[in-house]
Each structure stands twice: as C-alpha cells, then as structure tokens.
PDB file of C-alpha atoms in Angstrom:
ATOM      1  CA  MET A   1      -0.012   0.201  -0.298  1.00 46.00           C
ATOM      2  CA  ALA A   2       1.177   3.675  -0.661  1.00 48.00           C
ATOM      3  CA  LYS A   3       2.116   5.269   2.301  1.00 47.00           C
ATOM      4  CA  ASP A   4       0.349   8.409   3.408  1.00 46.00           C
ATOM      5  CA  SER A   5       3.455  10.891   2.547  1.00 47.00           C
ATOM      6  CA  ASP A   6       3.187   9.688  -0.831  1.00 64.00           C
ATOM      7  CA  VAL A   7      -0.367   9.661  -1.975  1.00 66.00           C
ATOM      8  CA  SER A   8      -1.651  12.068   0.550  1.00 60.00           C
ATOM      9  CA  GLY A   9      -3.738  14.942  -0.885  1.00 63.00           C
ATOM     10  CA  GLN A  10      -2.722  13.504  -4.522  1.00 82.00           C
ATOM     11  CA  LEU A  11      -5.593  10.405  -4.605  1.00 95.00           C
ATOM     12  CA  THR A  12      -8.010  12.691  -6.824  1.00 97.00           C
ATOM     13  CA  GLY A  13     -10.582  10.954  -8.969  1.00 97.00           C
ATOM     14  CA  GLY A  14     -14.486  11.061 -10.972  1.00 97.00           C
ATOM     15  CA  CYS A  15     -16.679  10.015 -12.801  1.00 97.00           C
ATOM     16  CA  VAL A  16     -16.196   9.842 -16.846  1.00 96.00           C
ATOM     17  CA  CYS A  17     -18.548  13.166 -17.178  1.00 96.00           C
ATOM     18  CA  GLY A  18     -16.354  14.630 -14.631  1.00 96.00           C
ATOM     19  CA  HIS A  19     -19.678  16.313 -12.922  1.00 97.00           C
ATOM     20  CA  VAL A  20     -18.849  14.691  -9.577  1.00 98.00           C
ATOM     21  CA  ARG A  21     -14.772  15.340  -8.137  1.00 98.00           C
ATOM     22  CA  TYR A  22     -13.617  13.916  -5.217  1.00 97.00           C
ATOM     23  CA  ARG A  23     -10.105  13.730  -3.476  1.00 97.00           C
ATOM     24  CA  MET A  24      -8.861  11.219  -0.769  1.00 97.00           C
ATOM     25  CA  GLU A  25      -6.910  12.862   1.456  1.00 95.00           C
ATOM     26  CA  THR A  26      -5.208  10.386   2.733  1.00 95.00           C
ATOM     27  CA  ALA A  27      -3.806   7.052   1.722  1.00 95.00           C
ATOM     28  CA  PRO A  28      -6.607   4.167   2.091  1.00 97.00           C
ATOM     29  CA  ILE A  29      -6.643   1.767   5.181  1.00 96.00           C
ATOM     30  CA  VAL A  30      -6.758  -1.155   2.852  1.00 96.00           C
ATOM     31  CA  VAL A  31      -7.005  -1.911  -0.679  1.00 97.00           C
ATOM     32  CA  HIS A  32      -8.847  -5.004  -1.925  1.00 94.00           C
ATOM     33  CA  GLY A  33      -8.502  -7.140  -4.993  1.00 96.00           C
ATOM     34  CA  CYS A  34     -12.076  -8.890  -4.925  1.00 93.00           C
ATOM     35  CA  HIS A  35     -12.908 -11.600  -7.195  1.00 94.00           C
ATOM     36  CA  CYS A  36     -16.409 -12.120  -6.094  1.00 90.00           C
ATOM     37  CA  ARG A  37     -18.714 -12.929  -8.807  1.00 90.00           C
ATOM     38  CA  TYR A  38     -20.640  -9.442  -7.339  1.00 86.00           C
ATOM     39  CA  CYS A  39     -17.739  -7.064  -7.558  1.00 86.00           C
ATOM     40  CA  GLN A  40     -17.095  -8.618 -11.233  1.00 89.00           C
ATOM     41  CA  ARG A  41     -20.634  -7.491 -12.221  1.00 88.00           C
ATOM     42  CA  MET A  42     -20.513  -4.144 -10.368  1.00 83.00           C
ATOM     43  CA  SER A  43     -17.217  -3.494 -12.003  1.00 85.00           C
ATOM     44  CA  GLY A  44     -17.951  -4.780 -15.598  1.00 88.00           C
ATOM     45  CA  SER A  45     -14.619  -6.298 -15.363  1.00 93.00           C
ATOM     46  CA  ALA A  46     -12.274  -9.314 -14.179  1.00 94.00           C
ATOM     47  CA  PHE A  47     -12.356  -8.187 -10.391  1.00 94.00           C
ATOM     48  CA  ALA A  48     -12.544  -5.200  -8.327  1.00 93.00           C
ATOM     49  CA  VAL A  49     -10.120  -2.981  -6.942  1.00 96.00           C
ATOM     50  CA  ASN A  50     -11.351  -0.874  -3.675  1.00 95.00           C
ATOM     51  CA  ALA A  51     -10.001   1.237  -1.543  1.00 97.00           C
ATOM     52  CA  MET A  52     -11.161   1.296   1.980  1.00 96.00           C
ATOM     53  CA  ILE A  53     -10.752   4.504   3.737  1.00 97.00           C
ATOM     54  CA  GLU A  54     -12.858   6.744   6.143  1.00 96.00           C
ATOM     55  CA  ALA A  55     -15.597   8.146   4.689  1.00 95.00           C
ATOM     56  CA  ASP A  56     -15.036  11.573   6.366  1.00 95.00           C
ATOM     57  CA  ARG A  57     -11.529  11.643   4.330  1.00 96.00           C
ATOM     58  CA  VAL A  58     -13.241  11.989   1.049  1.00 97.00           C
ATOM     59  CA  THR A  59     -13.911  15.219   0.071  1.00 96.00           C
ATOM     60  CA  LEU A  60     -15.694  16.520  -3.267  1.00 97.00           C
ATOM     61  CA  THR A  61     -13.988  18.973  -4.927  1.00 96.00           C
ATOM     62  CA  GLY A  62     -16.112  19.582  -8.251  1.00 85.00           C
ATOM     63  CA  GLU A  63     -19.457  20.775  -8.670  1.00 90.00           C
ATOM     64  CA  GLY A  64     -21.459  17.573  -8.303  1.00 96.00           C
ATOM     65  CA  LYS A  65     -22.113  15.375  -5.687  1.00 97.00           C
ATOM     66  CA  PRO A  66     -23.038  11.573  -6.167  1.00 97.00           C
ATOM     67  CA  ASP A  67     -26.351  10.130  -5.664  1.00 96.00           C
ATOM     68  CA  ALA A  68     -26.500   7.235  -2.873  1.00 94.00           C
ATOM     69  CA  ILE A  69     -28.389   4.145  -4.689  1.00 91.00           C
ATOM     70  CA  HIS A  70     -29.242   1.248  -2.579  1.00 88.00           C
ATOM     71  CA  THR A  71     -28.399  -2.077  -4.524  1.00 81.00           C
ATOM     72  CA  ALA A  72     -28.374  -5.447  -3.975  1.00 76.00           C
ATOM     73  CA  SER A  73     -25.287  -7.026  -3.527  1.00 73.00           C
ATOM     74  CA  ALA A  74     -24.176 -10.799  -1.832  1.00 69.00           C
ATOM     75  CA  LEU A  75     -24.797  -9.246   1.635  1.00 66.00           C
ATOM     76  CA  PRO A  76     -28.574  -9.390   2.654  1.00 70.00           C
ATOM     77  CA  ALA A  77     -28.939  -5.546   3.197  1.00 72.00           C
ATOM     78  CA  GLY A  78     -27.269  -4.735   0.344  1.00 76.00           C
ATOM     79  CA  GLN A  79     -25.209  -1.696  -0.026  1.00 85.00           C
ATOM     80  CA  MET A  80     -25.245   2.136  -0.995  1.00 91.00           C
ATOM     81  CA  ILE A  81     -23.458   2.580  -4.213  1.00 92.00           C
ATOM     82  CA  HIS A  82     -22.188   6.089  -4.862  1.00 96.00           C
ATOM     83  CA  ARG A  83     -23.043   7.304  -8.648  1.00 96.00           C
ATOM     84  CA  CYS A  84     -22.912  10.428 -10.334  1.00 97.00           C
ATOM     85  CA  PRO A  85     -26.140  11.557 -11.230  1.00 97.00           C
ATOM     86  CA  ARG A  86     -25.333  12.344 -14.995  1.00 97.00           C
ATOM     87  CA  CYS A  87     -23.671   9.731 -15.969  1.00 97.00           C
ATOM     88  CA  ALA A  88     -24.371   6.823 -13.090  1.00 95.00           C
ATOM     89  CA  VAL A  89     -20.261   6.267 -12.584  1.00 95.00           C
ATOM     90  CA  PRO A  90     -20.044   4.239  -9.742  1.00 94.00           C
ATOM     91  CA  LEU A  91     -17.311   6.030  -7.222  1.00 96.00           C
ATOM     92  CA  TRP A  92     -17.837   4.854  -4.126  1.00 96.00           C
ATOM     93  CA  ALA A  93     -19.656   2.048  -1.971  1.00 93.00           C
ATOM     94  CA  ASN A  94     -20.957   2.260   1.492  1.00 92.00           C
ATOM     95  CA  HIS A  95     -20.770  -1.643   2.898  1.00 86.00           C
ATOM     96  CA  ALA A  96     -23.834  -3.062   4.790  1.00 79.00           C
ATOM     97  CA  GLN A  97     -21.733  -4.219   7.357  1.00 80.00           C
ATOM     98  CA  LEU A  98     -19.392  -0.748   7.286  1.00 84.00           C
ATOM     99  CA  GLY A  99     -22.392   1.836   7.153  1.00 83.00           C
ATOM    100  CA  GLU A 100     -21.355   4.872   6.493  1.00 90.00           C
ATOM    101  CA  THR A 101     -18.237   5.196   8.565  1.00 93.00           C
ATOM    102  CA  PHE A 102     -16.114   4.016   5.724  1.00 94.00           C
ATOM    103  CA  ALA A 103     -16.042   4.145   1.691  1.00 96.00           C
ATOM    104  CA  LEU A 104     -14.939   1.845  -0.655  1.00 95.00           C
ATOM    105  CA  VAL A 105     -13.713   3.863  -3.130  1.00 97.00           C
ATOM    106  CA  TYR A 106     -13.489   2.245  -6.941  1.00 96.00           C
ATOM    107  CA  VAL A 107      -9.470   2.582  -7.520  1.00 97.00           C
ATOM    108  CA  GLY A 108     -10.759   2.885 -11.272  1.00 95.00           C
ATOM    109  CA  THR A 109     -12.108   6.200 -10.849  1.00 97.00           C
ATOM    110  CA  LEU A 110      -8.723   7.660  -9.743  1.00 97.00           C
ATOM    111  CA  ASP A 111      -7.144   9.849 -11.897  1.00 97.00           C
ATOM    112  CA  ASP A 112      -4.012   8.270 -11.576  1.00 96.00           C
ATOM    113  CA  ALA A 113      -5.509   4.634 -10.534  1.00 95.00           C
ATOM    114  CA  ALA A 114      -1.979   2.880 -10.596  1.00 94.00           C
ATOM    115  CA  LYS A 115      -0.619   4.570  -7.578  1.00 94.00           C
ATOM    116  CA  LEU A 116      -3.127   2.150  -5.549  1.00 96.00           C
ATOM    117  CA  THR A 117      -2.484  -1.907  -5.971  1.00 95.00           C
ATOM    118  CA  PRO A 118      -4.237  -4.384  -3.896  1.00 96.00           C
ATOM    119  CA  ASP A 119      -2.842  -5.226  -0.678  1.00 95.00           C
ATOM    120  CA  ILE A 120      -4.766  -8.137  -0.521  1.00 96.00           C
ATOM    121  CA  HIS A 121      -6.552 -10.495  -3.041  1.00 97.00           C
ATOM    122  CA  CYS A 122     -10.119 -12.139  -1.521  1.00 95.00           C
ATOM    123  CA  PHE A 123     -13.083 -14.404  -2.694  1.00 94.00           C
ATOM    124  CA  THR A 124     -10.368 -15.725  -5.489  1.00 96.00           C
ATOM    125  CA  THR A 125     -12.553 -19.382  -5.666  1.00 96.00           C
ATOM    126  CA  THR A 126     -14.278 -16.789  -8.145  1.00 95.00           C
ATOM    127  CA  LYS A 127     -11.430 -15.537  -9.724  1.00 96.00           C
ATOM    128  CA  HIS A 128     -11.079 -15.875 -13.708  1.00 96.00           C
ATOM    129  CA  SER A 129      -8.413 -18.555 -14.512  1.00 96.00           C
ATOM    130  CA  TRP A 130      -6.318 -16.675 -16.889  1.00 97.00           C
ATOM    131  CA  ILE A 131      -5.501 -14.093 -13.886  1.00 96.00           C
ATOM    132  CA  SER A 132      -2.521 -14.407 -12.419  1.00 96.00           C
ATOM    133  CA  LEU A 133      -2.165 -13.153  -8.656  1.00 96.00           C
ATOM    134  CA  PRO A 134       1.170 -11.528  -7.726  1.00 95.00           C
ATOM    135  CA  ALA A 135       3.684 -13.173  -5.550  1.00 95.00           C
ATOM    136  CA  GLY A 136       3.689 -11.509  -1.836  1.00 94.00           C
ATOM    137  CA  VAL A 137       0.393 -10.338  -1.978  1.00 96.00           C
ATOM    138  CA  PRO A 138      -2.152 -12.129   0.406  1.00 95.00           C
ATOM    139  CA  ALA A 139      -4.843 -14.250  -1.154  1.00 96.00           C
ATOM    140  CA  PHE A 140      -7.516 -15.732   0.078  1.00 95.00           C
ATOM    141  CA  GLU A 141     -10.503 -17.950  -1.353  1.00 95.00           C
ATOM    142  CA  GLY A 142     -13.254 -16.248   0.776  1.00 92.00           C
ATOM    143  CA  ASN A 143     -13.118 -13.062   2.897  1.00 89.00           C
ATOM    144  CA  TYR A 144     -10.386 -12.743   5.340  1.00 91.00           C
ATOM    145  CA  ASP A 145      -9.742 -12.246   9.121  1.00 90.00           C
ATOM    146  CA  ALA A 146      -8.468  -8.451   8.906  1.00 92.00           C
ATOM    147  CA  GLU A 147      -6.843  -9.053  12.529  1.00 90.00           C
ATOM    148  CA  GLN A 148      -4.393 -11.296  11.275  1.00 87.00           C
ATOM    149  CA  VAL A 149      -3.757  -9.566   8.068  1.00 91.00           C
ATOM    150  CA  TRP A 150      -3.377  -5.959   8.222  1.00 93.00           C
ATOM    151  CA  SER A 151      -1.375  -3.528   9.797  1.00 92.00           C
ATOM    152  CA  ALA A 152      -0.921  -1.775  12.979  1.00 94.00           C
ATOM    153  CA  GLU A 153      -1.940   1.094  11.722  1.00 94.00           C
ATOM    154  CA  ALA A 154      -4.606   0.054   9.538  1.00 94.00           C
ATOM    155  CA  LYS A 155      -6.402  -1.855  12.600  1.00 94.00           C
ATOM    156  CA  ALA A 156      -5.588   1.323  14.674  1.00 93.00           C
ATOM    157  CA  ARG A 157      -7.452   3.580  11.790  1.00 95.00           C
ATOM    158  CA  PHE A 158     -10.507   1.265  11.646  1.00 92.00           C
ATOM    159  CA  THR A 159     -10.981   1.049  15.631  1.00 93.00           C
ATOM    160  CA  THR A 160     -10.722   5.112  15.957  1.00 93.00           C
ATOM    161  CA  ALA A 161     -13.227   5.438  12.748  1.00 93.00           C
ATOM    162  CA  MET A 162     -15.750   2.694  14.649  1.00 89.00           C
ATOM    163  CA  GLN A 163     -15.481   4.647  17.479  1.00 90.00           C
ATOM    164  CA  GLY A 164     -16.675   8.023  15.802  1.00 83.00           C
ATOM    165  CA  GLU A 165     -12.935   9.634  16.558  1.00 63.00           C
ATOM    166  CA  THR A 166     -11.460  10.233  12.989  1.00 53.00           C
TER     167      THR A 166
END
C-alpha cells in the first residue's frame, strides 16, 4: 500500500463526465482486489479494486454531488453505491456491515489509478483462471480476518473510525 506521505492529497478522481470530482485526503486503510462475482458484475471486469478509507477523508471537489443508490449485493442488506447523477459511474460504496463510516472507493475512478495496488486479494475461488496473482500479496479463497492480515496502523485507523473519532 502507498504510504500516506506518498499519496496524501494526491489521490483525486471522478466520474467519466467530470460532474463529480473527489479527493482522498490520505492513503486508504487497505486496498482489496475482490474477485467475487458481485464485484465482477459491478465493475464490468474480471475483479474490482476497492480502496477502503474513512468516509470523512473523501472530499468532494467538483460542482457535482453523487447520488447514493441502494443496490443489491451478496450481503443481505445490500450496499449504498454513490454514482454520478449524470453519467451513473459508481465512485464509491458504503458496505452494509460498515455503514457510512467507511467508503470503498472504486480505484478505477482515480485519475492515477496505478498509484494504488491491492494489498490483499479476496474471494479468489471465483477468480478468472487467466488471472495470475502477484507473489507476496496475501490471497484468500473467501473473506479474510483483518486482525491477522492488516497492519497495526490499519487496525488503529479502523478502530478509531468505528468509535467515531476520525
């Protein structure tokens, strides 16, 4: 994962039409390469790359504001997808189990998406056979236990945000 000093304030992005623009104020807590069928369908690709960050660290910088649309997912409660009201590009989601505290930013919407690479690959049982995962990056057949995988800093940020102290 990129260090805060490497990307702080430099992670900008937006939708295709440019109506909704945003900035991630810090590096994300963790970046997932998710290979579940839901993420494949939502991204229209082989997998999704999602950057988990405290929602209050995502700042709107353009004239537009995304619409939050409840969307069915693998989770019984679904999730809220924040989309541009003009071009409908999904920018980030609020995971049902995490509420509005965290945003899962679709890394492909960043102006320089190459700055963030997955820290973890999950749900690899539904990974396309032609994808080779990089050596040294943890990969899990399903979900994973963050306590065992995340850095101490990531765990601390998560706990602080869950307690409402960001």
